[in-house]
XYZ file of C-alpha atoms in Angstrom:
419
model
C 3.343 -44.916 12.829
C 3.829 -41.361 14.212
C 1.357 -39.097 12.748
C 4.280 -37.092 11.720
C 5.815 -39.579 9.829
C 2.712 -41.477 8.393
C 2.764 -37.541 6.951
C 5.521 -37.844 5.728
C 5.131 -41.472 4.438
C 1.330 -39.629 2.453
C 4.276 -36.577 0.674
C 2.825 -34.677 2.730
C 5.845 -32.789 4.079
C 7.549 -30.550 2.335
C 9.943 -28.488 4.368
C 9.873 -27.590 8.306
C 11.854 -26.200 11.172
C 12.435 -29.353 13.380
C 12.090 -32.681 12.688
C 13.078 -33.842 15.918
C 11.423 -31.655 17.742
C 8.969 -31.143 16.059
C 8.048 -35.355 15.793
C 9.131 -35.251 19.270
C 6.103 -32.947 20.682
C 3.540 -34.827 18.133
C 4.078 -37.763 19.954
C 4.782 -35.855 23.611
C 1.904 -33.975 24.342
C -0.998 -31.995 22.581
C 0.333 -29.617 19.970
C -2.466 -26.246 19.380
C -1.223 -25.874 15.662
C -2.450 -23.364 12.815
C -3.386 -22.602 8.664
C -4.384 -19.615 7.704
C -7.393 -19.580 4.658
C -7.210 -15.835 3.356
C -10.418 -14.813 1.562
C -9.545 -14.322 -1.418
C -12.787 -16.174 -3.680
C -16.379 -16.583 -2.267
C -14.768 -20.758 -2.221
C -12.078 -22.708 -1.135
C -10.199 -24.505 -3.173
C -9.103 -28.666 -3.867
C -6.084 -26.672 -3.631
C -6.776 -25.947 -0.285
C -8.198 -29.505 0.380
C -4.640 -30.948 1.345
C -4.495 -28.142 4.135
C -7.911 -28.985 5.751
C -6.925 -32.627 5.432
C -4.242 -32.456 6.735
C -5.167 -30.557 9.882
C -7.765 -33.037 10.073
C -5.142 -35.422 10.361
C -3.581 -33.629 13.376
C -7.068 -33.771 15.454
C -7.745 -37.094 14.623
C -4.282 -37.879 16.345
C -5.191 -36.170 19.213
C -3.117 -32.499 18.486
C -5.757 -29.421 18.172
C -6.355 -27.721 15.228
C -7.284 -23.817 14.971
C -8.463 -22.840 12.125
C -7.810 -19.201 11.489
C -9.793 -17.012 8.356
C -8.158 -13.155 7.408
C -9.907 -10.711 7.320
C -7.737 -8.437 8.362
C -4.884 -10.396 6.228
C -7.631 -10.918 3.149
C -8.039 -6.802 2.591
C -4.206 -6.752 2.120
C -3.602 -9.456 -0.119
C -0.120 -11.776 -0.386
C 2.260 -11.334 -2.821
C 4.071 -14.877 -2.650
C 3.829 -16.766 -6.205
C 2.445 -13.829 -8.068
C 3.396 -11.512 -10.725
C 1.139 -8.139 -9.968
C -1.013 -7.021 -6.765
C -3.490 -8.717 -6.219
C -7.211 -6.713 -6.772
C -8.150 -5.037 -3.248
C -11.857 -6.048 -2.115
C -14.071 -4.021 -0.101
C -14.242 -4.924 3.409
C -17.855 -6.277 3.739
C -16.826 -9.041 0.688
C -14.343 -10.483 2.643
C -16.978 -10.105 5.957
C -19.665 -12.745 2.911
C -16.004 -15.023 2.156
C -15.044 -14.830 5.251
C -18.316 -16.692 6.445
C -18.108 -19.054 3.220
C -14.878 -20.159 4.219
C -15.724 -20.893 7.860
C -18.839 -23.232 7.103
C -16.994 -24.993 4.403
C -13.913 -25.961 7.431
C -17.025 -27.030 9.398
C -17.720 -30.354 7.325
C -14.073 -31.122 8.243
C -13.590 -30.427 11.760
C -14.825 -31.336 15.428
C -15.310 -28.781 15.889
C -17.466 -29.653 19.315
C -16.581 -32.595 21.144
C -13.560 -32.963 22.843
C -10.332 -31.638 24.995
C -8.971 -31.026 20.716
C -11.810 -29.522 19.614
C -11.045 -27.096 16.042
C -11.867 -23.801 17.372
C -12.061 -21.101 14.453
C -10.774 -17.180 14.888
C -10.380 -14.285 11.880
C -7.341 -12.209 12.840
C -9.434 -9.106 12.118
C -10.111 -9.517 15.709
C -7.027 -7.936 16.920
C -5.899 -5.865 13.834
C -8.800 -3.878 13.642
C -8.138 -2.419 16.677
C -4.846 -2.351 15.854
C -3.222 1.919 15.316
C -0.526 2.008 12.247
C 2.065 3.176 14.929
C 1.542 0.477 18.249
C 1.757 -1.852 14.891
C 5.211 -0.475 13.197
C 6.773 0.138 17.248
C 5.392 -2.776 19.161
C 5.490 -5.487 15.823
C 7.558 -3.651 13.156
C 10.812 -3.143 15.616
C 11.460 -6.744 15.388
C 12.713 -6.636 11.886
C 14.947 -6.025 9.310
C 14.012 -4.599 6.527
C 17.291 -6.866 4.554
C 15.980 -9.581 7.125
C 12.170 -8.602 4.402
C 13.906 -7.920 1.406
C 15.760 -11.710 1.282
C 12.420 -13.379 1.282
C 11.372 -15.122 -1.792
C 8.196 -14.124 -1.985
C 9.961 -10.696 -1.872
C 12.871 -11.230 -4.148
C 10.680 -12.494 -6.835
C 8.653 -9.051 -7.066
C 11.131 -6.776 -6.631
C 11.770 -5.987 -10.564
C 8.414 -5.817 -11.799
C 7.592 -3.408 -8.171
C 5.164 -4.041 -5.248
C 3.758 -1.844 -3.012
C 4.371 -1.578 0.840
C 0.831 -3.261 0.905
C 2.080 -6.685 0.094
C 5.269 -6.396 1.600
C 4.018 -5.168 4.926
C 1.968 -9.196 4.717
C 4.795 -11.817 5.784
C 4.704 -8.637 9.202
C 1.004 -9.591 9.425
C 0.969 -13.309 8.975
C 3.605 -13.085 11.573
C 1.626 -10.846 13.974
C -1.416 -13.819 13.569
C 1.445 -16.585 15.018
C 2.417 -14.057 18.222
C -1.626 -13.710 19.163
C -1.861 -17.465 18.057
C 0.406 -18.746 20.533
C -0.609 -16.317 23.456
C -3.822 -16.888 23.149
C -4.037 -19.405 23.022
C -1.051 -21.444 23.001
C -0.185 -22.185 19.171
C 3.335 -23.286 18.744
C 2.080 -24.705 14.881
C 2.335 -23.299 11.852
C 1.167 -25.256 9.128
C 0.560 -23.358 5.175
C 2.006 -24.515 1.354
C 5.147 -24.486 0.413
C 4.774 -21.025 -1.030
C 4.024 -19.766 3.244
C 7.187 -20.639 4.109
C 8.703 -16.913 4.453
C 5.539 -15.615 5.814
C 5.782 -18.138 8.247
C 9.528 -18.347 9.434
C 8.035 -14.429 10.171
C 5.695 -15.661 12.886
C 8.648 -18.002 14.223
C 10.669 -15.236 14.120
C 9.165 -13.483 16.152
C 8.537 -15.674 18.548
C 11.743 -15.577 19.861
C 12.665 -12.232 19.499
C 9.504 -10.936 20.781
C 8.501 -13.335 23.101
C 11.870 -15.539 23.957
C 9.661 -19.136 21.878
C 9.972 -21.278 19.943
C 7.226 -21.882 17.094
C 7.439 -24.944 15.044
C 6.575 -25.014 10.635
C 5.381 -27.517 8.908
C 4.511 -26.460 4.767
C 3.331 -29.504 2.974
C 3.937 -29.213 -1.096
C 2.656 -28.221 -4.014
C 0.831 -30.851 -5.632
C 1.205 -31.524 -9.610
C 0.353 -34.443 -11.797
C 3.017 -36.935 -13.644
C 3.518 -33.799 -16.210
C 4.835 -31.394 -13.336
C 1.817 -29.522 -13.864
C -0.589 -27.914 -10.499
C -2.501 -29.996 -9.621
C -5.756 -29.292 -8.318
C -7.537 -28.519 -11.618
C -9.963 -29.786 -14.869
C -9.954 -26.666 -18.097
C -7.907 -24.825 -16.568
C -10.413 -23.701 -14.107
C -10.625 -24.105 -10.484
C -12.302 -27.451 -9.083
C -14.033 -25.685 -6.148
C -15.110 -26.909 -2.659
C -19.082 -24.881 -3.097
C -21.361 -27.399 -5.193
C -22.789 -24.813 -6.224
C -19.109 -23.702 -8.195
C -18.099 -27.153 -8.978
C -21.285 -29.823 -8.617
C -21.036 -33.005 -7.362
C -20.490 -34.458 -9.791
C -18.023 -32.926 -11.908
C -15.429 -33.377 -9.382
C -16.444 -36.647 -9.763
C -14.784 -37.138 -12.459
C -12.581 -34.302 -12.371
C -10.926 -37.791 -10.148
C -11.941 -40.209 -12.515
C -10.087 -39.277 -15.886
C -6.906 -38.388 -12.888
C -3.544 -40.039 -14.992
C -2.903 -43.675 -13.835
C 0.879 -42.613 -12.774
C -0.676 -40.219 -10.199
C -3.154 -41.574 -9.099
C -1.868 -44.064 -5.913
C 0.182 -40.477 -4.953
C -3.052 -38.867 -4.656
C -4.387 -41.555 -2.923
C -2.527 -41.053 0.234
C -3.048 -37.093 -0.183
C -6.712 -36.989 -0.358
C -7.960 -39.931 1.637
C -7.929 -40.982 4.765
C -7.999 -45.088 3.546
C -4.477 -46.485 6.334
C -1.248 -46.898 4.019
C -2.062 -50.549 4.143
C -5.154 -49.995 2.205
C -3.246 -47.740 0.008
C -0.874 -50.758 -1.035
C -3.926 -53.418 -1.361
C -5.536 -51.156 -3.580
C -2.152 -50.814 -5.794
C -2.030 -54.200 -6.072
C -5.172 -54.585 -7.770
C -4.651 -51.517 -10.129
C -1.420 -52.373 -11.284
C -2.812 -55.654 -12.058
C -5.443 -54.453 -14.055
C -5.245 -51.103 -14.758
C -7.941 -49.939 -17.213
C -10.093 -51.095 -15.054
C -8.973 -47.911 -12.724
C -9.789 -49.124 -9.193
C -7.460 -46.253 -8.067
C -8.914 -43.350 -9.732
C -12.798 -45.350 -8.730
C -11.841 -45.724 -5.029
C -10.369 -41.647 -4.954
C -13.529 -40.675 -6.837
C -15.989 -42.286 -4.120
C -13.775 -40.915 -0.848
C -13.564 -37.446 -2.649
C -16.450 -36.747 -2.820
C -18.049 -38.414 -0.267
C -15.770 -36.765 2.247
C -16.775 -32.758 0.536
C -19.866 -33.837 -0.344
C -21.417 -36.502 1.225
C -22.835 -40.500 0.834
C -25.351 -38.932 -0.957
C -23.900 -36.653 -3.204
C -21.729 -39.720 -4.048
C -24.256 -41.372 -4.973
C -26.310 -39.582 -7.566
C -22.726 -38.753 -9.587
C -22.457 -42.462 -10.296
C -26.025 -42.688 -11.581
C -25.735 -39.426 -13.454
C -21.954 -41.147 -15.067
C -24.113 -44.117 -15.019
C -27.087 -42.517 -17.036
C -24.832 -40.777 -18.822
C -22.738 -43.286 -19.804
C -23.833 -46.260 -19.430
C -27.553 -46.425 -21.136
C -30.336 -45.236 -19.132
C -33.392 -41.928 -19.876
C -31.673 -39.262 -18.908
C -34.983 -37.694 -18.098
C -34.367 -39.248 -14.552
C -31.678 -36.073 -14.362
C -32.062 -32.309 -13.507
C -31.153 -29.706 -16.984
C -28.360 -28.568 -14.669
C -25.934 -31.883 -14.537
C -26.442 -32.702 -17.637
C -24.902 -29.621 -18.963
C -22.255 -30.644 -16.175
C -21.801 -34.046 -17.717
C -21.660 -33.261 -21.639
C -20.723 -29.935 -21.578
C -17.437 -30.786 -23.257
C -19.651 -32.672 -25.978
C -21.053 -30.516 -29.081
C -24.176 -28.094 -28.729
C -26.590 -26.314 -30.936
C -29.063 -23.765 -29.714
C -32.611 -24.563 -31.256
C -33.898 -21.254 -32.466
C -37.718 -20.268 -32.044
C -38.704 -21.034 -35.560
C -36.818 -23.974 -36.271
C -38.144 -27.270 -38.118
C -37.945 -30.122 -35.356
C -38.986 -32.599 -36.863
C -35.869 -35.202 -35.804
C -34.834 -35.739 -39.104
C -34.428 -31.959 -40.568
C -33.182 -31.798 -36.696
C -30.556 -34.182 -36.852
C -29.801 -32.278 -39.845
C -29.651 -28.541 -38.446
C -27.834 -30.134 -35.306
C -24.524 -30.853 -37.297
C -25.240 -34.315 -35.928
C -25.835 -36.147 -39.327
C -24.330 -34.335 -42.283
C -27.457 -35.745 -45.596
C -30.972 -36.699 -44.577
C -30.248 -39.908 -46.484
C -28.011 -41.006 -43.187
C -30.316 -39.335 -40.830
C -32.704 -41.789 -42.277
C -30.794 -44.700 -42.432
C -29.667 -43.479 -38.182
C -33.675 -43.618 -36.967
C -34.477 -46.094 -39.081
C -31.538 -48.608 -37.692
C -32.214 -47.766 -34.443
C -29.538 -45.796 -33.460
C -30.701 -42.624 -32.614
C -31.604 -42.113 -29.157
C -33.953 -38.773 -27.555
C -32.784 -38.764 -24.004
C -31.768 -42.202 -23.721
C -34.649 -43.796 -25.639
C -34.437 -44.605 -28.654
C -36.512 -43.230 -31.402
C -37.304 -44.885 -35.103
C -39.717 -43.086 -36.076
C -38.665 -41.180 -39.169
C -42.341 -38.294 -38.597
C -41.192 -37.981 -35.375
C -41.190 -34.436 -34.467
C -39.785 -33.407 -30.898
C -42.386 -31.545 -28.193
C -42.430 -30.969 -24.896
C -42.390 -33.620 -22.977
C -39.066 -34.309 -24.589
C -37.605 -31.315 -23.014
C -35.953 -31.883 -19.222
C -36.984 -29.141 -16.846
C -38.303 -26.884 -20.501
C -34.598 -26.054 -21.466
C -32.550 -29.239 -22.637
C -32.879 -32.212 -24.845
C -30.275 -35.060 -25.734
C -29.727 -36.706 -28.600
C -27.228 -39.695 -29.269
C -25.644 -41.487 -31.635
C -25.551 -45.458 -31.354
C -23.371 -45.991 -28.447
C -21.586 -42.740 -27.190
C -21.769 -39.867 -29.501
C -23.970 -37.063 -27.274
C -25.586 -33.731 -28.741
C -26.537 -30.978 -26.339
C -29.233 -29.253 -27.629
C -30.904 -26.312 -25.675
C -33.820 -24.523 -26.037
């Protein structure tokens, strides 16, 4: 299947400038393309992953990717789909974040091998020595205010107010396309659906300033079956940086994808073939309670982002936390990440550590009678191990990494004690 048609079949094409011309180019020649990433945080997130994996799909199909880090545009701020001005970061912060973005992109693209090996670039390289007067004369003159005002990202902000800084962002992004075309013969830009106005500013500049044709593909905003923006867990972004979102947390995110979304997400976020995904769909719909599609999602994405070892560790943590076994084989940080939604109790320095008393003070039990009964009946576990001694006293040997103890009542009710 032609790579353009595969992207369509996976639900990854939202808008294009010329579908027939793009399909022809992607079939007959090696196309150089780019996606820009503004360093607005110290890590990329799940929303960016859709773009990154699309870059990889095109590279695997023989096309040449240019990953553009917005060292200059990151200092300005993009007005798209925001209600107010982005907080401006210092040059030092943007430089630091740009480096982190580069290291994340290097996990997904091949920067070493073949004619179509990936290239990394930074738009600060051509903006650094460009004077304001030169920019107005050589770039700004090709854009009318009427044209700039027609962009949805600008129209949405006119009523509440938009600074000239963000108003001019579309020209800067347009100039990126022009420079990449001039330097590397880049003819295709890919980005999110909210970037259409900024991206077509580039094709307009190419046409007017260089008499060349550029192409644009926008990827859809990924939403779940309820129409809610996809890629957040409990309201927080799912980051690609393991220190911000652990492999275990990412694994759990995918395991908990709604049944109605699972097959769709397999097409978007994995490199399983469409035939393989169809086979999974058939089995999944026959036995949805087994959550085959979610398990495949979790395996494929966590392995892609963090590697096989991290995936296997996430599975191990899940099996111990929810399937039984000693928690002492885990790290405290993994336990806290895995059980952050369960009740927590901070142990004070003078608190009685007798198990019966502790079950009451931590709110695990409502009475001493019930506490003694549960202990005697074998319903109380400390770090996954059953305790039946009514005189048991918590000690330092129970503390995982000297800071965490997990008490479980029955099969599923976990409680985290921290010191």
